[in-house]
Coordinates of C-alpha atoms in Angstrom, one line a residue:
M86 CA 167.7 52.7 150.5
K87 CA 169.7 49.7 149.3
R88 CA 172.6 50.2 151.7
L89 CA 170.9 50.9 155.0
I90 CA 168.7 48.2 156.3
S91 CA 166.6 48.6 159.5
L92 CA 164.1 46.7 161.5
A93 CA 161.9 48.6 163.9
L94 CA 159.2 47.0 166.2
V95 CA 157.2 48.5 169.0
F96 CA 155.2 46.0 171.1
M97 CA 152.2 47.1 173.0
V98 CA 152.0 45.2 176.3
V99 CA 148.4 44.5 177.2
P100 CA 146.8 42.0 179.5
L101 CA 146.4 38.8 177.6
F102 CA 145.3 36.5 180.4
A103 CA 142.1 36.3 182.4
Q104 CA 142.6 36.2 186.1
R105 CA 141.1 33.2 187.8
A106 CA 140.9 32.1 191.4
S107 CA 139.1 29.3 193.2
G108 CA 138.0 29.0 196.8
W109 CA 137.2 26.1 199.1
N110 CA 137.0 25.1 202.7
G111 CA 134.0 27.3 203.2
W112 CA 130.9 27.4 205.3
L113 CA 127.7 29.4 204.8
D114 CA 124.9 29.7 207.4
P115 CA 121.4 30.6 206.3
G116 CA 121.4 34.3 205.4
V117 CA 125.1 34.2 204.3
Y118 CA 126.0 34.1 200.6
F119 CA 129.0 33.5 198.4
E120 CA 128.5 35.7 195.3
V121 CA 130.6 35.7 192.2
L122 CA 130.6 39.2 190.8
S123 CA 132.9 38.3 187.9
G124 CA 133.5 34.8 186.9
S125 CA 131.7 31.5 186.5
G126 CA 131.5 30.1 189.9
Y127 CA 133.0 29.1 193.2
N128 CA 136.0 27.5 191.5
S129 CA 136.6 30.1 188.8
F130 CA 136.2 33.8 189.7
Q131 CA 137.9 37.1 189.4
W132 CA 135.8 39.0 191.9
A133 CA 133.7 37.5 194.6
Q134 CA 132.3 38.4 198.0
L135 CA 131.0 36.8 201.2
R136 CA 127.8 38.6 202.3
A137 CA 125.9 38.1 205.5
D138 CA 122.5 39.9 205.0
Q139 CA 119.5 38.9 207.0
D140 CA 116.8 39.9 209.5
V141 CA 118.4 37.8 212.2
P142 CA 116.2 35.9 214.7
P143 CA 116.6 36.8 218.4
R144 CA 119.8 35.6 220.1
T145 CA 121.1 34.1 216.8
V146 CA 124.5 34.2 215.1
R147 CA 125.0 33.7 211.4
Y148 CA 128.4 33.4 209.9
G149 CA 130.3 32.2 206.8
H150 CA 133.9 31.8 205.9
L151 CA 136.3 30.9 203.1
Q152 CA 139.6 29.5 204.3
T153 CA 141.4 28.7 201.1
V154 CA 142.0 30.6 197.8
L155 CA 144.1 29.4 194.9
L156 CA 145.2 31.6 192.0
T157 CA 144.5 29.1 189.3
E158 CA 145.6 30.8 186.1
G159 CA 146.1 34.1 184.3
G160 CA 148.0 37.2 185.3
D161 CA 150.3 39.3 183.2
A162 CA 152.9 37.8 180.9
F163 CA 154.9 36.8 184.0
G164 CA 151.9 35.3 185.7
R165 CA 151.6 38.1 188.3
M166 CA 148.3 39.2 189.8
V167 CA 147.2 41.7 192.3
L168 CA 144.8 40.7 195.1
F169 CA 142.7 43.3 196.8
W170 CA 140.8 42.3 200.0
S171 CA 138.2 44.7 201.5
G172 CA 135.3 44.5 203.9
Y173 CA 132.4 46.4 205.3
Q174 CA 130.2 46.1 208.4
Q175 CA 127.1 48.1 209.0
N176 CA 125.9 47.6 212.5
G177 CA 129.0 48.2 214.7
G178 CA 130.2 46.3 217.8
D179 CA 129.8 42.6 217.6
R180 CA 126.5 42.8 215.8
S181 CA 128.2 42.7 212.3
Q182 CA 131.9 41.8 211.7
Y183 CA 134.2 40.7 209.1
W184 CA 137.7 39.2 209.0
L185 CA 140.4 39.5 206.4
H186 CA 143.6 37.4 206.8
N187 CA 142.4 36.5 210.3
V188 CA 142.2 40.2 211.3
L189 CA 139.0 41.6 212.6
N190 CA 137.5 44.4 210.6
A191 CA 140.8 44.8 208.8
S192 CA 141.7 47.7 206.6
P193 CA 141.9 46.9 202.9
I194 CA 144.8 44.6 201.9
L195 CA 146.7 44.9 198.6
Q196 CA 149.1 42.1 197.8
G197 CA 150.9 40.6 194.9
G198 CA 150.8 36.9 193.9
R199 CA 151.4 34.6 190.9
A200 CA 149.5 31.9 189.3
G201 CA 149.6 28.8 191.5
A202 CA 149.8 30.8 194.7
L203 CA 147.8 29.3 197.6
Y204 CA 146.3 31.3 200.5
D205 CA 145.2 29.2 203.4
M206 CA 144.4 30.3 207.0
P207 CA 141.5 30.4 209.4
R208 CA 139.3 33.4 208.7
L209 CA 141.0 34.2 205.4
M210 CA 137.6 35.7 204.6
Q211 CA 134.9 35.6 207.2
V212 CA 131.6 37.4 207.9
R213 CA 129.5 37.3 211.1
I214 CA 126.2 38.8 212.1
W215 CA 124.6 38.6 215.6
N216 CA 121.2 39.6 217.0
E217 CA 121.6 40.3 220.7
Q218 CA 117.9 41.1 221.2
L219 CA 115.8 38.8 223.3
F220 CA 112.5 39.1 221.4
S221 CA 112.8 41.1 218.2
W222 CA 114.2 40.2 214.8
Q223 CA 116.9 42.7 213.7
P224 CA 118.5 43.5 210.3
R225 CA 122.2 42.9 210.2
Y226 CA 124.8 43.2 207.4
S227 CA 128.5 42.6 206.8
A228 CA 130.6 41.6 203.8
A229 CA 134.1 40.7 202.6
S230 CA 135.4 41.0 199.1
L231 CA 138.3 39.7 197.0
Y232 CA 139.1 41.3 193.7
V233 CA 141.9 39.9 191.5
S234 CA 143.5 41.9 188.7
N235 CA 146.6 41.7 186.4
A236 CA 149.7 43.3 187.7
P237 CA 150.3 46.8 186.3
S238 CA 152.5 46.9 183.3
V239 CA 155.4 49.0 182.2
Q240 CA 154.4 50.8 179.0
L241 CA 156.6 52.6 176.6
V242 CA 155.9 56.4 176.3
A243 CA 158.8 57.3 173.9
A244 CA 160.8 54.6 172.1
P245 CA 164.5 55.0 171.6
E246 CA 165.6 56.2 168.2
P247 CA 169.2 55.0 167.7
R248 CA 171.6 56.8 165.3
W249 CA 174.9 55.8 163.9
T250 CA 177.4 56.7 161.2
D251 CA 176.1 56.2 157.7
V252 CA 179.1 55.0 155.7
S253 CA 177.3 54.8 152.4
W254 CA 178.9 58.1 151.3
L255 CA 182.2 56.2 151.2
D256 CA 180.8 53.8 148.6
I257 CA 183.2 53.6 145.6
N258 CA 180.7 51.7 143.4
P259 CA 177.1 53.0 143.8
H260 CA 176.0 50.7 140.9
K261 CA 176.6 47.6 143.0
P262 CA 174.5 46.5 146.0
G263 CA 176.0 47.1 149.3
I264 CA 178.8 49.5 150.2
Q265 CA 182.2 49.0 148.5
I266 CA 185.2 50.4 150.3
D267 CA 188.9 50.2 149.2
P268 CA 191.1 49.7 152.2
K269 CA 194.0 51.2 150.3
Y270 CA 192.3 54.6 150.6
L271 CA 190.4 54.0 153.9
P272 CA 192.6 51.9 156.2
D273 CA 190.3 52.5 159.2
L274 CA 186.5 52.8 159.3
N275 CA 185.4 55.2 162.0
L276 CA 182.0 54.5 163.5
E277 CA 179.9 56.4 166.0
W278 CA 176.5 55.6 167.5
S279 CA 173.9 56.7 170.1
T280 CA 171.0 54.6 171.5
G281 CA 168.6 57.5 171.9
S282 CA 166.7 58.2 175.0
A283 CA 163.6 56.2 176.1
T284 CA 160.7 56.9 178.5
A285 CA 158.3 54.5 180.1
R286 CA 155.5 54.7 182.7
R287 CA 153.9 52.2 185.0
T288 CA 150.2 52.2 185.4
M289 CA 148.4 52.0 188.7
T290 CA 146.5 49.0 190.0
S291 CA 142.8 49.3 189.4
V292 CA 140.6 47.4 191.9
K293 CA 137.1 47.3 193.2
K294 CA 136.7 48.3 196.9
L295 CA 133.8 47.5 199.1
V296 CA 132.5 50.8 200.6
G297 CA 128.9 50.2 201.7
R298 CA 126.0 47.9 201.7
N299 CA 126.2 46.4 198.2
Q300 CA 128.3 49.3 197.1
Y301 CA 131.7 49.2 195.4
A302 CA 134.0 52.0 194.3
D303 CA 136.9 52.0 191.8
A304 CA 140.2 52.5 193.5
N305 CA 143.8 52.9 192.3
F306 CA 147.0 51.9 194.1
P307 CA 150.7 51.7 193.3
S308 CA 151.8 48.3 192.1
P309 CA 153.0 45.8 194.9
F310 CA 155.7 44.5 192.5
R311 CA 159.0 45.8 191.4
D312 CA 159.5 46.3 187.7
D313 CA 162.7 47.4 185.8
F314 CA 162.8 49.5 182.7
G315 CA 166.0 49.5 180.7
L316 CA 167.7 49.6 177.3
R317 CA 169.8 46.8 175.9
A318 CA 172.0 47.8 173.1
N319 CA 174.8 46.1 171.2
V320 CA 177.0 46.8 168.2
S321 CA 178.4 43.8 166.4
V322 CA 180.8 43.3 163.5
R323 CA 180.7 40.2 161.4
V324 CA 183.9 39.8 159.2
G325 CA 183.3 37.0 156.8
D326 CA 182.1 34.1 159.1
Q327 CA 183.5 35.5 162.3
R328 CA 181.2 37.6 164.6
F329 CA 182.8 40.1 167.0
P330 CA 180.7 41.6 169.8
W331 CA 182.0 45.2 169.7
W332 CA 180.0 47.2 172.2
Q333 CA 177.2 46.6 174.7
A334 CA 175.2 48.7 177.1
S335 CA 172.3 47.9 179.4
P336 CA 171.3 50.9 181.6
S337 CA 168.1 50.4 183.6
L338 CA 165.9 52.1 186.2
P339 CA 163.6 50.5 188.7
F340 CA 159.9 51.0 189.4
L341 CA 159.8 50.0 193.1
P342 CA 156.9 48.3 194.9
G343 CA 154.4 50.9 196.1
G344 CA 156.4 53.5 194.4
L345 CA 154.6 56.7 193.4
I346 CA 157.0 57.5 190.5
E347 CA 155.0 56.6 187.5
Q348 CA 157.4 57.7 184.7
R349 CA 161.1 57.2 184.1
T350 CA 163.5 58.3 181.4
I351 CA 166.8 56.7 180.4
V352 CA 169.2 59.0 178.7
S353 CA 171.0 58.1 175.5
E354 CA 174.2 56.1 175.6
Y355 CA 177.1 56.9 173.2
G356 CA 180.0 55.0 171.7
S357 CA 182.6 55.0 168.9
T358 CA 185.2 52.8 167.4
A359 CA 187.7 52.5 164.5
I360 CA 187.6 49.2 162.6
G361 CA 190.9 48.3 160.9
L362 CA 190.5 47.4 157.2
R363 CA 194.1 47.6 156.0
S364 CA 195.0 44.0 157.0
L365 CA 191.8 42.4 155.5
P366 CA 192.0 40.9 152.0
L367 CA 190.0 42.3 149.1
G368 CA 186.6 40.5 148.8
T369 CA 186.1 40.4 152.5
T370 CA 182.5 41.2 153.6
I371 CA 181.8 43.1 156.7
A372 CA 178.3 43.3 158.2
L373 CA 177.7 46.0 160.8
A374 CA 174.6 45.6 163.1
F375 CA 173.3 47.9 165.7
E376 CA 170.4 46.8 167.9
V377 CA 168.6 48.7 170.6
E378 CA 165.8 47.3 172.7
A379 CA 163.7 48.9 175.3
R380 CA 162.9 46.2 177.8
R381 CA 161.1 45.6 181.1
G382 CA 162.1 43.2 183.8
A383 CA 159.7 41.7 186.3
Y384 CA 160.0 40.6 189.9
D385 CA 157.7 38.4 192.1
E386 CA 156.1 39.4 195.4
L387 CA 159.3 38.3 197.2
G388 CA 161.5 40.6 195.1
Q389 CA 163.0 37.8 193.0
A390 CA 163.5 38.3 189.2
I391 CA 161.2 36.1 187.1
E392 CA 161.1 35.1 183.5
P393 CA 158.0 35.3 181.3
N394 CA 155.5 32.4 181.1
I395 CA 155.8 32.2 177.3
V396 CA 158.8 30.1 176.1
R397 CA 160.3 30.5 172.7
E398 CA 162.8 28.0 171.4
P399 CA 165.3 28.4 168.5
M400 CA 163.2 26.0 166.4
D401 CA 160.4 28.5 166.5
D402 CA 162.6 31.2 165.0
L403 CA 163.8 28.8 162.3
R404 CA 160.2 27.9 161.5
D405 CA 159.1 31.5 161.2
A406 CA 162.1 32.5 159.1
A407 CA 161.6 33.6 155.5
S408 CA 165.1 32.8 154.2
L409 CA 168.2 30.9 155.0
N410 CA 171.9 31.4 154.1
F411 CA 173.2 28.0 153.1
D412 CA 177.0 27.5 152.6
I413 CA 178.6 24.1 151.8
R414 CA 182.0 24.0 153.3
A415 CA 183.1 20.6 152.1
L416 CA 181.9 17.2 150.9
T417 CA 183.3 14.1 149.2
Y418 CA 181.4 12.5 146.4
R419 CA 181.9 9.1 144.8
Y420 CA 180.2 7.4 141.8
S421 CA 180.4 3.8 140.6
G422 CA 178.7 1.5 138.1
A423 CA 178.7 2.5 134.4
L424 CA 181.1 5.3 135.4
S425 CA 183.4 5.5 138.4
G426 CA 185.3 8.2 140.0
G427 CA 184.8 10.9 142.6
G428 CA 186.2 14.1 144.1
D429 CA 186.0 16.7 146.8
V430 CA 184.1 19.9 147.0
R431 CA 185.9 22.6 148.9
D432 CA 184.5 25.8 150.4
E433 CA 185.8 28.1 147.7
E434 CA 184.2 26.0 145.0
A435 CA 180.6 26.4 146.4
D436 CA 179.4 29.9 147.0
P437 CA 176.9 30.4 149.8
I438 CA 173.3 30.9 148.6
C439 CA 170.2 32.5 150.0
V440 CA 167.4 30.0 150.1
S441 CA 163.8 31.3 150.3
K442 CA 161.5 29.3 152.6
E443 CA 157.9 29.7 153.6
A444 CA 157.4 31.2 157.0
G445 CA 155.7 28.7 159.2
S446 CA 157.5 25.7 157.7
L447 CA 160.8 24.0 158.3
D448 CA 161.1 22.8 154.7
I449 CA 163.7 24.3 152.4
R450 CA 164.1 24.2 148.6
L451 CA 167.6 23.7 147.1
N452 CA 169.2 22.9 143.8
L453 CA 171.8 20.2 143.8
I454 CA 174.2 22.6 142.1
D455 CA 174.0 24.6 145.4
L456 CA 175.4 21.6 147.2
G457 CA 178.4 21.5 144.9
L458 CA 177.1 18.6 142.8
P459 CA 177.0 18.8 139.0
Y460 CA 173.3 18.4 138.8
D461 CA 170.8 21.2 137.9
V462 CA 168.0 19.6 139.9
P463 CA 165.6 21.4 142.3
V464 CA 164.7 19.4 145.4
V465 CA 162.7 19.9 148.6
F466 CA 164.3 19.0 152.0
S467 CA 161.5 18.3 154.5
G468 CA 162.3 19.7 157.9
S469 CA 161.4 18.0 161.2
R470 CA 162.1 18.8 164.8
I471 CA 164.3 16.3 166.6
D472 CA 164.5 18.4 169.8
A473 CA 164.4 22.1 170.7
E474 CA 167.9 22.7 169.2
T475 CA 168.2 20.0 166.5
I476 CA 166.7 20.1 163.0
E477 CA 166.7 17.3 160.4
W478 CA 166.1 17.8 156.8
T479 CA 165.1 14.7 154.8
L480 CA 165.2 14.3 151.0
N481 CA 163.4 11.6 149.1
A482 CA 162.7 12.6 145.5
Q483 CA 162.3 11.1 142.1
P484 CA 163.0 13.9 139.6
N485 CA 163.2 11.7 136.5
L486 CA 165.1 14.5 134.8
C487 CA 167.5 14.2 132.0
V488 CA 170.2 16.8 132.6
N489 CA 173.4 17.7 130.7
L490 CA 176.6 17.0 132.7
G491 CA 178.9 18.5 130.1
A492 CA 180.4 15.4 128.5
F493 CA 177.1 13.5 128.3
D494 CA 173.5 13.5 129.4
A495 CA 172.2 11.7 132.4
L496 CA 168.9 10.7 133.9
I497 CA 168.5 11.7 137.5
K498 CA 166.1 8.9 138.6
R499 CA 166.1 9.1 142.4
I500 CA 167.7 11.2 145.1
A501 CA 167.7 10.5 148.8
G502 CA 169.5 12.1 151.8
K503 CA 169.5 13.6 155.1
L504 CA 171.0 16.7 156.8
R505 CA 170.9 17.0 160.6
G506 CA 172.1 20.2 162.2
R507 CA 172.5 21.8 165.7
I508 CA 170.7 25.2 166.0
V509 CA 172.6 27.8 168.1
A510 CA 170.9 31.0 169.0
E511 CA 173.1 34.1 168.6
P512 CA 172.6 37.8 169.3
L513 CA 170.9 39.6 166.4
F514 CA 173.1 40.0 163.3
F515 CA 172.8 41.2 159.7
D516 CA 173.3 38.8 156.8
P517 CA 174.2 40.8 153.6
L518 CA 173.5 37.8 151.3
C519 CA 169.8 37.4 152.3
N520 CA 169.5 41.1 153.2
A521 CA 168.0 40.1 156.5
F522 CA 168.5 40.1 160.2
F523 CA 169.1 36.6 161.7
N524 CA 169.7 35.1 165.1
L525 CA 170.5 31.5 164.4
Q526 CA 173.5 29.5 163.2
I527 CA 173.2 25.8 162.1
T528 CA 176.0 23.3 161.8
P529 CA 176.0 19.6 161.1
I530 CA 176.0 17.0 163.8
G531 CA 175.9 13.2 163.7
G532 CA 178.5 12.6 161.0
D533 CA 177.8 10.5 157.9
A534 CA 175.0 8.6 159.7
H535 CA 172.9 11.7 159.7
N536 CA 174.4 13.8 156.8
W537 CA 174.5 12.0 153.5
L538 CA 173.2 12.1 149.9
D539 CA 172.6 9.2 147.5
A540 CA 171.5 9.4 143.9
E541 CA 170.5 6.9 141.3
V542 CA 171.6 8.1 137.9
Y543 CA 171.6 6.6 134.4
A544 CA 174.1 7.6 131.8
L545 CA 172.9 8.8 128.4
C546 CA 169.4 9.1 129.9
F547 CA 168.8 5.4 129.2
E548 CA 167.6 3.4 132.1
S549 CA 169.2 0.0 132.3
S550 CA 171.5 -2.0 134.6
I551 CA 174.3 -1.3 132.2
T552 CA 174.1 2.5 132.3
R553 CA 173.3 2.8 136.0
V554 CA 175.6 5.0 138.1
N555 CA 175.4 5.2 141.9
V556 CA 176.4 8.5 143.4
T557 CA 177.1 9.1 147.1
A558 CA 178.1 12.3 149.0
R559 CA 179.6 12.0 152.4
S560 CA 181.7 14.0 154.9
I561 CA 179.3 16.9 154.4
D562 CA 180.2 20.1 156.2
Y563 CA 178.0 23.1 155.9
R564 CA 176.9 26.3 157.8
A565 CA 173.4 27.8 157.6
L566 CA 172.3 31.2 159.0
S567 CA 168.6 31.9 159.6
G568 CA 166.1 33.0 162.2
S569 CA 163.2 35.3 162.6
P570 CA 163.9 37.8 165.4
A571 CA 160.9 39.9 164.4
A572 CA 158.4 37.1 164.3
F573 CA 157.7 37.0 168.0
A574 CA 157.2 39.6 170.6
D575 CA 159.1 38.7 173.7
P576 CA 157.0 40.0 176.6
R577 CA 160.2 41.7 178.0
V578 CA 160.8 43.7 174.9
L579 CA 158.8 46.9 174.5
S580 CA 160.5 48.0 171.3
R581 CA 163.3 46.9 169.1
V582 CA 165.2 48.8 166.5
A583 CA 168.0 47.1 164.4
L584 CA 170.2 48.9 161.9
A585 CA 172.6 47.3 159.5
Q586 CA 175.2 48.2 156.9
A587 CA 176.9 45.7 154.6
I588 CA 180.4 46.5 153.4
E589 CA 182.6 44.7 150.8
L590 CA 186.3 45.4 150.5
A591 CA 186.8 46.0 146.7
P592 CA 189.6 47.6 144.6
F593 CA 189.0 51.1 143.4
G594 CA 188.6 51.0 139.6
D595 CA 186.8 47.6 139.3
I596 CA 184.2 48.8 136.8
N597 CA 182.7 45.4 135.8
Q598 CA 182.6 44.3 139.5
D599 CA 184.4 41.0 139.1
G600 CA 186.8 41.8 141.9
C601 CA 189.8 42.5 139.6
V602 CA 191.0 45.7 138.0
D603 CA 192.1 44.4 134.6
D604 CA 192.0 44.9 130.8
Q605 CA 188.2 44.5 130.8
D606 CA 187.8 47.5 133.1
L607 CA 190.2 49.5 131.0
A608 CA 188.4 48.6 127.8
E609 CA 185.0 49.6 129.3
L610 CA 186.4 52.9 130.5
L611 CA 188.0 53.7 127.1
A612 CA 184.7 52.9 125.4
D613 CA 182.9 55.4 127.7
F614 CA 185.6 58.0 127.7
G615 CA 184.4 61.6 127.3
M616 CA 180.8 60.7 128.2
S617 CA 178.8 62.4 130.9
G618 CA 175.9 61.3 133.1
A619 CA 175.4 58.1 135.0
H620 CA 178.1 55.6 133.9
R621 CA 179.8 53.0 136.0
S622 CA 183.0 54.0 134.3
D623 CA 182.7 57.3 136.2
I624 CA 184.9 55.9 139.0
S625 CA 185.4 59.3 140.6
G626 CA 181.7 60.1 140.6
N627 CA 182.2 63.6 139.2
G628 CA 179.6 63.1 136.4
F629 CA 182.2 62.6 133.6
V630 CA 184.3 59.7 132.3
D631 CA 187.6 61.5 132.1
D632 CA 191.3 61.5 132.8
Y633 CA 190.7 61.4 136.5
D634 CA 188.9 58.1 136.2
L635 CA 191.6 56.7 133.9
A636 CA 194.3 57.7 136.4
I637 CA 192.5 55.9 139.3
L638 CA 192.1 52.8 137.2
L639 CA 195.8 52.7 136.1
E640 CA 196.9 53.4 139.7
N641 CA 195.0 50.3 140.8
F642 CA 195.6 48.1 137.8
G643 CA 196.1 44.5 138.7
R644 CA 194.7 44.7 142.2
G645 CA 192.4 41.9 143.2
C646 CA 193.5 39.7 140.3

């Protein structure tokens, strides 16, 4: 539908990183082996074992140990891994033994860790076999194993389905994009919403357990980490350029370390409000946005909250954006040479425009008319990253175009310039002009040194020193809205639903949609009078252009003019 815009994303959280550990400070006697069961070697393994397995000579001891293990890389999106240590001895007594974490014949150990964690102690992993016989060789066996896996993840079972009041039925002009509302007849807009419920589960930890001579079994255990599952919801209202956070909710439930509860449900949150329209002038645009995210939070082995390994900066959202709302607020232009003069461009003289851009690039295409200048010349501003929050667009073009400036023709020979802006991340909002969800606002920084335009122009489209005109634009103030909140899956976000409705305050009876109820509207209504069917002169929407429509128009005649 043209009036209701939505964005819905569900992210499947899967292990993206291989788990890797390395070990050193080890010793292996004859008959003792370090074996990589999954991995590429001593310094890069997921699963490895120390195995003492030999027909041992009389009165002989064989042993091997690994004192240090480092988790080198991998884990879940937060760098978390699960380590499972297990051992087995076959012969009993002191004839075959193993140590885990310096504990003799220890029970299996399940622990959490993160990439970069170091485990170092005597007998971290050790095996020992001993033949107590005086004359005969005897078979002996013991082993110790380390298996490293990703931390279990919180997975979405049922995503929230948010609902809110659809105000499109209040539209007084269905022939125009967006929703037109006359505050004279609707002084307050009542809005209700619900987040919808959501359910998530946390999987068990799957490991390999040493259970016999060269025998392993699959085993499942509760996660050693804490995870949170929650909703984050907000309703925001943007009136013109001003954004107002209206309502927020963030209920959450924990999955505790070692907890056996595998599934949790968060019930729906509800809210309502009345937005006052009476005091707002006609022509005001109101963008309503409702965003609901199902999220997970992660904690380390010490119970401290941690952030994901993947970092996303505002520049990435700008680069991935498909459009940009560009609005010149003010600039001063001067020209000298064959002609001289100048002037100022004010905000109301340059309407905001929606600029299409290619996702994956920082470049934007503009027309100089869009900057408030009297030149119909398309140009490309090349974007470059200054830092994580600063963008600079550079222009250096030679259009060589002869354009009509009204009183005379002029050759646009060369245009150069620069725009530098500060990128500020904002909560998700809806932009009616570009019909898109954005999360960035850009405003100029650096003054005239970094925000300027120069043009080399020749009057009468004749290139000579006599006809040359130098044009400059300074004191440039602008605002740009952009962003690509759907382009990247934050590992903390399991699902995101965003709803939007765009409202314009307009006078009832404005048939030709110019913002003013005047003679032109009356003339169009009279021309259609008596007709039935789909006509924009049918103000009342009853299927006929009749006295009712005429009465509405006359009652509002002159409004908005």
